[in-house]
Short mmCIF file of C-alpha atoms in Angstrom, two decimals:
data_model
loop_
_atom_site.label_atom_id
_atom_site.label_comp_id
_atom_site.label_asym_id
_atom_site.label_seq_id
_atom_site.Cartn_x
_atom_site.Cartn_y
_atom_site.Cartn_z
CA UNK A 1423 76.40 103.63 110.21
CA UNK A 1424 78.99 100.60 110.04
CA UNK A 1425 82.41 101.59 110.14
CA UNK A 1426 83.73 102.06 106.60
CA UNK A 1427 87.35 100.61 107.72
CA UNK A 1428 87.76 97.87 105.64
CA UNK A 1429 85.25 99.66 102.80
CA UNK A 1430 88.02 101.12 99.68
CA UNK A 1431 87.15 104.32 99.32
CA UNK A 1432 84.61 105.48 96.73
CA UNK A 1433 87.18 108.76 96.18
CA UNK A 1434 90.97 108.13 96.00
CA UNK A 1435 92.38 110.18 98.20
CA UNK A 1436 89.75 110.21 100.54
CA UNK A 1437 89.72 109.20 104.58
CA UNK A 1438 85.86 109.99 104.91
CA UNK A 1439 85.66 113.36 104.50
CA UNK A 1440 89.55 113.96 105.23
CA UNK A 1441 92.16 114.37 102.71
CA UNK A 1442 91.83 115.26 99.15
CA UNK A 1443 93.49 117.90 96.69
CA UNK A 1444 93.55 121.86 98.00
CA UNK A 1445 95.95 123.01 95.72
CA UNK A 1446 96.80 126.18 92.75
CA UNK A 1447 96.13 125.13 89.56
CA UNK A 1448 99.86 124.71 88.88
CA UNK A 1449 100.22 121.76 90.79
CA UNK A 1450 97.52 119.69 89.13
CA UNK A 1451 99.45 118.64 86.85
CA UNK A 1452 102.63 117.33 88.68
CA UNK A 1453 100.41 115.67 91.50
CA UNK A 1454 98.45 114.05 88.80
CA UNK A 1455 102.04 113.02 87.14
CA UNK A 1456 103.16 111.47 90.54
CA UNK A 1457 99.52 109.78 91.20
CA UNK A 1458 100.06 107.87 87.56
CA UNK A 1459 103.83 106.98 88.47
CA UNK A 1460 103.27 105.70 92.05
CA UNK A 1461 100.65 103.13 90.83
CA UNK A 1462 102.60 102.13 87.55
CA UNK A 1463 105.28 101.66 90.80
CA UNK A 1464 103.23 99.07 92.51
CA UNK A 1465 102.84 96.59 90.18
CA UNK A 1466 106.42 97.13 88.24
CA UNK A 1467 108.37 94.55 89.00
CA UNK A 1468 111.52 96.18 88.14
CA UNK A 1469 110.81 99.11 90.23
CA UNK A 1470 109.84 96.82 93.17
CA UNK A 1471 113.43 94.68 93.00
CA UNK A 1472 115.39 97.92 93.49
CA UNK A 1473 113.18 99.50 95.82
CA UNK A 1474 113.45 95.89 98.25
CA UNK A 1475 117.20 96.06 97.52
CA UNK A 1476 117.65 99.46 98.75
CA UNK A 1477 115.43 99.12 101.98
CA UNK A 1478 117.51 95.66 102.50
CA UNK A 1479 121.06 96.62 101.33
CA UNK A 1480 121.40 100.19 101.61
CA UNK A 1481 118.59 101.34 104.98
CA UNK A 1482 119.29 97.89 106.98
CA UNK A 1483 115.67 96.21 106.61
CA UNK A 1484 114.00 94.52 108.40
CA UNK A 1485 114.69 96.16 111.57
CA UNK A 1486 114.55 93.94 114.83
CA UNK A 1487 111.77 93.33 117.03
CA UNK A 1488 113.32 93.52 120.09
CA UNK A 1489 111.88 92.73 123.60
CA UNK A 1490 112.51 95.43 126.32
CA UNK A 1491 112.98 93.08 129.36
CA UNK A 1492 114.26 95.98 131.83
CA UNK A 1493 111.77 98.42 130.86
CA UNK A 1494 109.02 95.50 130.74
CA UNK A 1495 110.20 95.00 134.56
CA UNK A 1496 110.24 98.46 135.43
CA UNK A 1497 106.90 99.30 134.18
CA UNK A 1498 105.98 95.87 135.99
CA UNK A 1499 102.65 95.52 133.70
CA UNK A 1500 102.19 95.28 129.90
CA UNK A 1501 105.13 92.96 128.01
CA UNK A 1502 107.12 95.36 125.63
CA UNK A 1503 108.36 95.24 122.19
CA UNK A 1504 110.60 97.71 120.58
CA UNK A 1505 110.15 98.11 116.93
CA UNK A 1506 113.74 99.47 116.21
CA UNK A 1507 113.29 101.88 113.44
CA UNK A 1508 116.23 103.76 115.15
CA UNK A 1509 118.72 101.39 114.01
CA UNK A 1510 118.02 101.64 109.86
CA UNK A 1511 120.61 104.28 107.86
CA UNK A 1512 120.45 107.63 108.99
CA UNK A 1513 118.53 107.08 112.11
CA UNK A 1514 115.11 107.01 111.60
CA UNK A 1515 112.24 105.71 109.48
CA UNK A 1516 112.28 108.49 107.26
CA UNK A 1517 114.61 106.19 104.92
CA UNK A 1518 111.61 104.40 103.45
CA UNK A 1519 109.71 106.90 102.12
CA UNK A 1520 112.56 108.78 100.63
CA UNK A 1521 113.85 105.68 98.96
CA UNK A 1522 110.46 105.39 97.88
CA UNK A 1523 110.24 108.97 96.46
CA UNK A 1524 113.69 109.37 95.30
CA UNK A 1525 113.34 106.06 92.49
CA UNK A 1526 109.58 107.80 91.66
CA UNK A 1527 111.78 110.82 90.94
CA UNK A 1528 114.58 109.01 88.57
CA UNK A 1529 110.94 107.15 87.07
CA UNK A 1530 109.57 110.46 86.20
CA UNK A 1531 112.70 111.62 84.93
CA UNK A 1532 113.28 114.93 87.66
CA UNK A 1533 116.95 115.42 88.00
CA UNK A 1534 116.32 117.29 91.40
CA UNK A 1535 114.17 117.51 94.64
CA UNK A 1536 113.31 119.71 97.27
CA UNK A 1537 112.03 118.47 100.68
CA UNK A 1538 110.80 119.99 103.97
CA UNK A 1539 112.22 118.86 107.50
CA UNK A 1540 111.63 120.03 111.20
CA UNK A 1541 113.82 117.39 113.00
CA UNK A 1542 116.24 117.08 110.29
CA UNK A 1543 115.68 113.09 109.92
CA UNK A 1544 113.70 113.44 106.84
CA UNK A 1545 115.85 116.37 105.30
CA UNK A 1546 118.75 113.87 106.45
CA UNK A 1547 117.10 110.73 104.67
CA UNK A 1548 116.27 112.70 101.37
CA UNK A 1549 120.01 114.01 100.83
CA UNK A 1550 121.34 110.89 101.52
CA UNK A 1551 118.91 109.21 98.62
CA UNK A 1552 119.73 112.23 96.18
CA UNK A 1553 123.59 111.33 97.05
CA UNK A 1554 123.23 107.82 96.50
CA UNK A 1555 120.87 108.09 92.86
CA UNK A 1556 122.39 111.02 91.85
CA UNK A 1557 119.72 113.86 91.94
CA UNK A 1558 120.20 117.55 93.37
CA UNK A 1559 118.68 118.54 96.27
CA UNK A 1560 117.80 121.38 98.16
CA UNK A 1561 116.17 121.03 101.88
CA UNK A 1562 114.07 123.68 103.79
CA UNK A 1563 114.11 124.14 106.96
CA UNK A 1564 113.12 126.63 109.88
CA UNK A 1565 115.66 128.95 111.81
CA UNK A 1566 114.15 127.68 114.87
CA UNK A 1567 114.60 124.38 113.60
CA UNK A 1568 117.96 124.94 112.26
CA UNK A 1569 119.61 126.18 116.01
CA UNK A 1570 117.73 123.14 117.78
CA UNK A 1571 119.34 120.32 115.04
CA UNK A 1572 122.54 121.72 113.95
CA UNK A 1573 124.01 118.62 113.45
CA UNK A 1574 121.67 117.67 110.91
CA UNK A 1575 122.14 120.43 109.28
CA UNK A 1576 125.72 119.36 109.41
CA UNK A 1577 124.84 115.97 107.74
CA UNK A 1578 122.58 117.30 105.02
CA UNK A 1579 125.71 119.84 103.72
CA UNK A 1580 128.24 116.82 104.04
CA UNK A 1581 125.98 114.82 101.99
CA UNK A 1582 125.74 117.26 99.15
CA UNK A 1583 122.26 119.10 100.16
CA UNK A 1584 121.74 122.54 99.99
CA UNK A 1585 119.96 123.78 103.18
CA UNK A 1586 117.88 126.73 102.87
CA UNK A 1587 116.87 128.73 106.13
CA UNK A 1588 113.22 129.53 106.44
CA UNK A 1589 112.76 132.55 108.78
CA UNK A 1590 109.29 133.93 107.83
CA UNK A 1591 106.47 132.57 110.68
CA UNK A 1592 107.16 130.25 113.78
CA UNK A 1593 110.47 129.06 111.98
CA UNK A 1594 109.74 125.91 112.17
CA UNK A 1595 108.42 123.02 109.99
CA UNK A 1596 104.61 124.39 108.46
CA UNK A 1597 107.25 127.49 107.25
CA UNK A 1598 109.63 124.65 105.94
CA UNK A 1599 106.95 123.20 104.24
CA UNK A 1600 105.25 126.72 102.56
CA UNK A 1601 108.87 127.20 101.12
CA UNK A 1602 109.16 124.11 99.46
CA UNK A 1603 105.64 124.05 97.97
CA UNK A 1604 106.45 127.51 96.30
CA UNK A 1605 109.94 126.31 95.12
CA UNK A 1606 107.78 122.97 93.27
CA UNK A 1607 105.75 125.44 91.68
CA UNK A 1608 108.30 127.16 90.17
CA UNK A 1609 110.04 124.26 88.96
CA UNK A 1610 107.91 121.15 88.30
CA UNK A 1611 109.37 120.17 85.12
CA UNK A 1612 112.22 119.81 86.86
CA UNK A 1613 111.59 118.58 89.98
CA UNK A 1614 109.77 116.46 92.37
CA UNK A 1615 108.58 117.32 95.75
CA UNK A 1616 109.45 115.01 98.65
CA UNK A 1617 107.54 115.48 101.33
CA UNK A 1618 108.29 114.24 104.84
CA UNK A 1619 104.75 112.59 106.03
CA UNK A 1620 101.47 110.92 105.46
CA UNK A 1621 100.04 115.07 104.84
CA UNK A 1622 99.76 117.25 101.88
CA UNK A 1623 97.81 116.54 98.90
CA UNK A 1624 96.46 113.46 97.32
CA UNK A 1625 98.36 111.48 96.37
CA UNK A 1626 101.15 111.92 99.20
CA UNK A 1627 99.21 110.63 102.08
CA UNK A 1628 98.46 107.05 100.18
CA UNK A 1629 101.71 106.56 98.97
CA UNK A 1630 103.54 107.54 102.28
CA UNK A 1631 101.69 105.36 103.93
CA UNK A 1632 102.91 102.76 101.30
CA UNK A 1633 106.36 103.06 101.65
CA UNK A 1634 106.03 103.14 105.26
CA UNK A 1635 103.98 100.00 105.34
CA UNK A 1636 106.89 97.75 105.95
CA UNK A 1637 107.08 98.59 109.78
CA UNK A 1638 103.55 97.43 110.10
CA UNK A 1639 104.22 93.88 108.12
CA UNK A 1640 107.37 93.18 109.77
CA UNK A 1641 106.46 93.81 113.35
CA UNK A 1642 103.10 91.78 112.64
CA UNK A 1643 105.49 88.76 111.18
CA UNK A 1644 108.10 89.13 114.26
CA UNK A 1645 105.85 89.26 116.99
CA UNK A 1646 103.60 86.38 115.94
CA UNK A 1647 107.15 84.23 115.29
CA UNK A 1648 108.03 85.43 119.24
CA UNK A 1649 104.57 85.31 120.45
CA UNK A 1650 102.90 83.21 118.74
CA UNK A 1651 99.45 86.46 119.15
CA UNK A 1652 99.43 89.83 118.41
CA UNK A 1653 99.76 91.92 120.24
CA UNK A 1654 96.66 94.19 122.35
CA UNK A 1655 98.48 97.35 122.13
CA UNK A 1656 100.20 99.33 119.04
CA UNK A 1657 101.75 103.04 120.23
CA UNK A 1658 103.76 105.44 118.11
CA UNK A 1659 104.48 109.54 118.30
CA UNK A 1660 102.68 111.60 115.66
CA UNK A 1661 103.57 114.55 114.52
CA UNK A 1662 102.24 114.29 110.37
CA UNK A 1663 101.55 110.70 111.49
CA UNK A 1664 104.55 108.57 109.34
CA UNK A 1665 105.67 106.29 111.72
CA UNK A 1666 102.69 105.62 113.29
CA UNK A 1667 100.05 104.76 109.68
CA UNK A 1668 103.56 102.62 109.05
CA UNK A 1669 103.00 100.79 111.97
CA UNK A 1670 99.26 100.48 112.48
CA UNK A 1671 98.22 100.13 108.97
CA UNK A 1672 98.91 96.33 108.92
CA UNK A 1673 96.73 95.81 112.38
CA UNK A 1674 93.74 97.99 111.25
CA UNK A 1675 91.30 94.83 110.50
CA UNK A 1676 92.51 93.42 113.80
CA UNK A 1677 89.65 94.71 116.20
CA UNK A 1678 91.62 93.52 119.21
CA UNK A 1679 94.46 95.64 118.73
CA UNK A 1680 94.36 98.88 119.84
CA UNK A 1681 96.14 101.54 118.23
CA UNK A 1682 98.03 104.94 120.51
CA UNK A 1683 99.23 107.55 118.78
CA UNK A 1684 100.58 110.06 120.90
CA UNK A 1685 101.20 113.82 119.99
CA UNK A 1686 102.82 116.69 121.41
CA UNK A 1687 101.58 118.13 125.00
CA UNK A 1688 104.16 120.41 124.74
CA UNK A 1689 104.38 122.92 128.17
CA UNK A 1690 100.32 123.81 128.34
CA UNK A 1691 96.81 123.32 127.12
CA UNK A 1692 96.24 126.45 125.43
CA UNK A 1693 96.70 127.52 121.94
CA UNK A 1694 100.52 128.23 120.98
CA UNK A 1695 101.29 126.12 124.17
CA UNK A 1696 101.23 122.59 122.06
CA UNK A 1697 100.23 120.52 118.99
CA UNK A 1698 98.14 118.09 120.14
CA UNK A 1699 95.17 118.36 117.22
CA UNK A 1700 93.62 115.06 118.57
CA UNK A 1701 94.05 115.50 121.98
CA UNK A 1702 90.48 117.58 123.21
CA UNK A 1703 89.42 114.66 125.60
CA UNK A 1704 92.45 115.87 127.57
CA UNK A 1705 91.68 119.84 127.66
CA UNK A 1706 93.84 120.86 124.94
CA UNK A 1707 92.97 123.95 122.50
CA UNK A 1708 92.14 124.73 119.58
CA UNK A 1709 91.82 122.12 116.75
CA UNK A 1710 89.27 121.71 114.34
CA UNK A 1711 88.61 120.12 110.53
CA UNK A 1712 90.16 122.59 107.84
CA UNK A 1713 92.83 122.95 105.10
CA UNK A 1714 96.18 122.90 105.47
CA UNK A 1715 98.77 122.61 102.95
CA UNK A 1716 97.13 120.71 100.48
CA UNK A 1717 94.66 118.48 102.20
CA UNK A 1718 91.65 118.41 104.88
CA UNK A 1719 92.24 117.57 108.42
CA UNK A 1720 92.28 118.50 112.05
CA UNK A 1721 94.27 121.92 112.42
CA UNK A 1722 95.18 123.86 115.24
CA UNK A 1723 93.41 127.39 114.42
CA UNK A 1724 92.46 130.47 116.59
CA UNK A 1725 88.17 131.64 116.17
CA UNK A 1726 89.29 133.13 113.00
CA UNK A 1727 90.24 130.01 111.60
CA UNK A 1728 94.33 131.93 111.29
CA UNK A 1729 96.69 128.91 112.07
CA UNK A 1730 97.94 128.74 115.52
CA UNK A 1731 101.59 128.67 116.76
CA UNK A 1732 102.45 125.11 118.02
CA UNK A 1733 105.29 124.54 120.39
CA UNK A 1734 107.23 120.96 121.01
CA UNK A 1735 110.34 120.87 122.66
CA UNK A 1736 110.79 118.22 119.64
CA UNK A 1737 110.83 119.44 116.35
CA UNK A 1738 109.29 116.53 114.78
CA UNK A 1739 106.69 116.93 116.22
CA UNK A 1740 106.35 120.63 116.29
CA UNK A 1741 103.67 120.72 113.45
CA UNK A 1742 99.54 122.39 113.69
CA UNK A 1743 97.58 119.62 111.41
CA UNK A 1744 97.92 115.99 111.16
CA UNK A 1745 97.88 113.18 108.68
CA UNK A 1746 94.29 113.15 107.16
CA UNK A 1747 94.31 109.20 107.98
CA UNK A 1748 94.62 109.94 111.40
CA UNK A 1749 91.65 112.34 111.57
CA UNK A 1750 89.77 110.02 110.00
CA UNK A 1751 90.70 106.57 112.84
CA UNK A 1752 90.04 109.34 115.52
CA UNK A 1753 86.41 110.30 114.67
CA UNK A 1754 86.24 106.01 114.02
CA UNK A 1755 87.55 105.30 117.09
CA UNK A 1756 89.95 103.00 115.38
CA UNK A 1757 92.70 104.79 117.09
CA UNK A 1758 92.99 106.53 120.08
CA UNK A 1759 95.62 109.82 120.81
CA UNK A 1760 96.49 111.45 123.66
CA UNK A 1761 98.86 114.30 124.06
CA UNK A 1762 102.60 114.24 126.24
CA UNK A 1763 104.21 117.01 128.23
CA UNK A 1764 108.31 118.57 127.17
CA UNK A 1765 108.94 117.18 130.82
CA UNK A 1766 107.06 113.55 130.52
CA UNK A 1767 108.74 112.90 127.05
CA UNK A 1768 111.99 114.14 128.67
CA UNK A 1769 111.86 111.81 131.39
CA UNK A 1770 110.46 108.91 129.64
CA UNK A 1771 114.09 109.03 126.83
CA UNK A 1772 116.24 109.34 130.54
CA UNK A 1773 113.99 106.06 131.64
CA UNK A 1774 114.57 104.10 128.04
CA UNK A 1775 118.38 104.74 128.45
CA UNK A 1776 118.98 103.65 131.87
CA UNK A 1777 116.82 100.71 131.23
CA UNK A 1778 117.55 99.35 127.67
CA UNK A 1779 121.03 101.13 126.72
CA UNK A 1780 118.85 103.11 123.95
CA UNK A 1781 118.83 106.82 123.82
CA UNK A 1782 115.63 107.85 121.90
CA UNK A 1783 114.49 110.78 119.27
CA UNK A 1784 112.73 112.72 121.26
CA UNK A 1785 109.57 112.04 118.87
CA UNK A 1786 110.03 108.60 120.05
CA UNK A 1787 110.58 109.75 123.49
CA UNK A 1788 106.65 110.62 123.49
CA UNK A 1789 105.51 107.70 122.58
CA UNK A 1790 107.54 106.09 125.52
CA UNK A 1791 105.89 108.30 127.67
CA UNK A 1792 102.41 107.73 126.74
CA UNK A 1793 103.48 103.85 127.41
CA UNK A 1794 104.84 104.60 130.98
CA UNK A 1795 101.42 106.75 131.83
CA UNK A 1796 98.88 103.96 130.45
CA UNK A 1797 100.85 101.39 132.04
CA UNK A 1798 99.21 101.04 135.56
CA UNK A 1799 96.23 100.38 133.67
CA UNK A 1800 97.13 97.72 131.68
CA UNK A 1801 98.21 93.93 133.21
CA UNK A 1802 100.83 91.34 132.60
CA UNK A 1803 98.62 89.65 129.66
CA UNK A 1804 98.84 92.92 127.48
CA UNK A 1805 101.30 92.72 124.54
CA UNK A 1806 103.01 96.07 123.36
CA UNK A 1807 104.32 97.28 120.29
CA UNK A 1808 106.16 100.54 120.51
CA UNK A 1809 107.36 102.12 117.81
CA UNK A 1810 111.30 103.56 118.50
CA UNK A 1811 110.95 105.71 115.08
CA UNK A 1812 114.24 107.47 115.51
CA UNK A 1813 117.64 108.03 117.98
CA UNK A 1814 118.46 110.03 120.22
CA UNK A 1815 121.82 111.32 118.69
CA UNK A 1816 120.37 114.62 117.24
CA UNK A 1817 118.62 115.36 120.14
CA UNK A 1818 121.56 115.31 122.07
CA UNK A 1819 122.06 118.91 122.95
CA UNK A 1820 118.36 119.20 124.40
CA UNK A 1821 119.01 115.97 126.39
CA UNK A 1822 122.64 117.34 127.72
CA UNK A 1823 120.99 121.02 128.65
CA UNK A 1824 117.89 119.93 130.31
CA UNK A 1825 118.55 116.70 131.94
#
């Protein structure tokens, strides 16, 4: 069968058989709301003039392109481009989206939002929106999570947020996520839910992916102004898969560019040990197509089809399913994903700061990693684009205590 790629899909929502709508009856309603203001969005002028103001005047888009010489040197093969999503308001690219979300939210007239965050960026990114338009918001967020970014935590509170521990399974960001699906179903007159990542229901993966879209564009414009090509290789962490649809979605016509995503090896290859869902070519445990939160993907799940425990030494990445658009360029083989170790990703943020001056998320970290282990494969002709999707300044704790 020809790859369906570049085919729209017959079902919106759909990634071939990935994606969709899994949820109670009570949320029909309110996802159907969103669905009809996110396309009125598109094509509004109005809403597209303050939307391109705020990326540009309030986050700090476009980000630079910038070429990593030392680490380039170091590596001694492929030629590297940082994509410096680390350098836009509040650290990360989880700006976008919630700028995104947070006008769709003043659109549809809900005076407050909830959100789910593991890292903190995205909890981080959504209080700082709800500051800046004026909406309430409450953030969820794992105990586990919570002890492991405290100063985010710290940020979200400053900026007016009101952070609500999660202590009921791992602690961590699925938990984070259960919480603030009940709290929208309680209150979806109200309020809108403003989730993190390219998961969940239809239409949240699509629209995501939208707001995220400008990585891909930019880097696409800046390295053909540098290069004058693009470039052979695209890499980015996943954890939902934000950052990394952001970046590839612009390239995914362009046969000759490959596509990395790399997830989280964490310390081992069995179940509980990790969350790589993609990464079975490499021994890892454990995931398989089912439902998760709102939508069908790969899912880490023991023989009973219970959801497993993940572990990541980063919390962004700490998560059991992935984006249904990534399931879907996996079984394409439009993309390829691989899986990093705690230790590699650690080593690979201590490499990108003695080379390059730049202390990495340790999300990003991974995707560093993956770089520095396909590297002696790859030759001076190859062309990189590496997503740095957040800093290192959170993360700073971990770094200090294990390095």
């Amino acid at each position: 069968m020809a790859s369906q790629l570049t085919i729209p899909a017959t079902v919106p929502g759909r990634f071939g058989p990935y994606g969709g709508r899994y949820v109670p009856e009570t949320l029909m309603v309110p996802l159907l709301e969103l669905e009809r203001a996110y396309e009125i969005a598109k094509s509004d002028a109005a809403f597209q003039a303050k939307f391109q103001d705020l990326l540009k005047n309030f986050a700090g888009r476009p980000t630079p392109l910038q070429f990593a010489a030392r680490l380039t040197a170091h590596l001694g093969g492929p030629k590297i481009y940082l994509k410096r999503e680390d350098l836009l308001h509040t650290g990360a690219h989880k700006i976008n989206n919630a700028i995104g979300q947070g006008l769709l939210a003043v659109q549809m007239k809900k005076p407050r939002v909830v959100a789910e965050t593991g890292a903190g960026q995205h909890g981080v990114a959504t209080a700082t929106v709800a500051a800046h338009l004026g909406l309430e918001c409450v953030v969820y967020m794992g105990t586990e999570d919570m002890a492991r970014q405290a100063l985010n935590v710290s940020r979200m509170k400053m900026l007016g947020a009101e952070v609500i521990a999660v202590n009921s399974g791992s602690r961590t960001l699925k938990d984070a996520i259960n919480e603030a699906m009940r709290d929208w179903v309680t209150n979806v007159r109200t309020t809108h839910y403003l989730l993190g990542s390219v998961l969940g229901a239809h239409p949240y993966p699509t629209m995501v992916r939208y707001f995220h879209s400008c990585i891909g564009r930019e880097a696409r414009a800046q390295i053909l102004a540098a290069e004058k090509r693009l470039p052979t290789h695209l890499f980015a962490c996943v954890g939902g898969g934000s950052n990394a649809i952001g970046l590839f979605h612009e390239f995914l016509e362009d046969e000759s560019v490959k596509m990395v995503g790399i997830e989280a090896g964490g310390r081992g290859n069995s179940l509980g040990e990790h969350a790589a869902r993609l990464a079975a070519a490499q021994g890892y445990a454990g995931a398989r197509p089912g439902v998760l939160q709102g939508t069908y993907t790969y899912v880490l799940q023991n023989a009973d089809g219970q959801i497993a425990a993940t572990h990541s030494i980063s919390a962004g990445l700490d998560y059991p399913a992935i984006g249904p658009e990534h399931a879907w360029l996996a079984d394409e083989h439009r993309a390829e994903y691989a899986a990093i170790s705690d230790g590699a990703a650690l080593a690979a943020a201590k490499l990108l700061a003695r080379t390059e001056g730049i202390i990495p998320a340790l999300e990003s970290a991974h995707a560093i990693a993956g770089l520095i282990d396909r590297a002696p494969q790859m030759t001076k002709d190859d062309l990189v684009i590496l997503n740095l999707s957040g800093r290192g300044d959170k993360d700073m704790d971990t770094y200090s205590r294990l390095l």
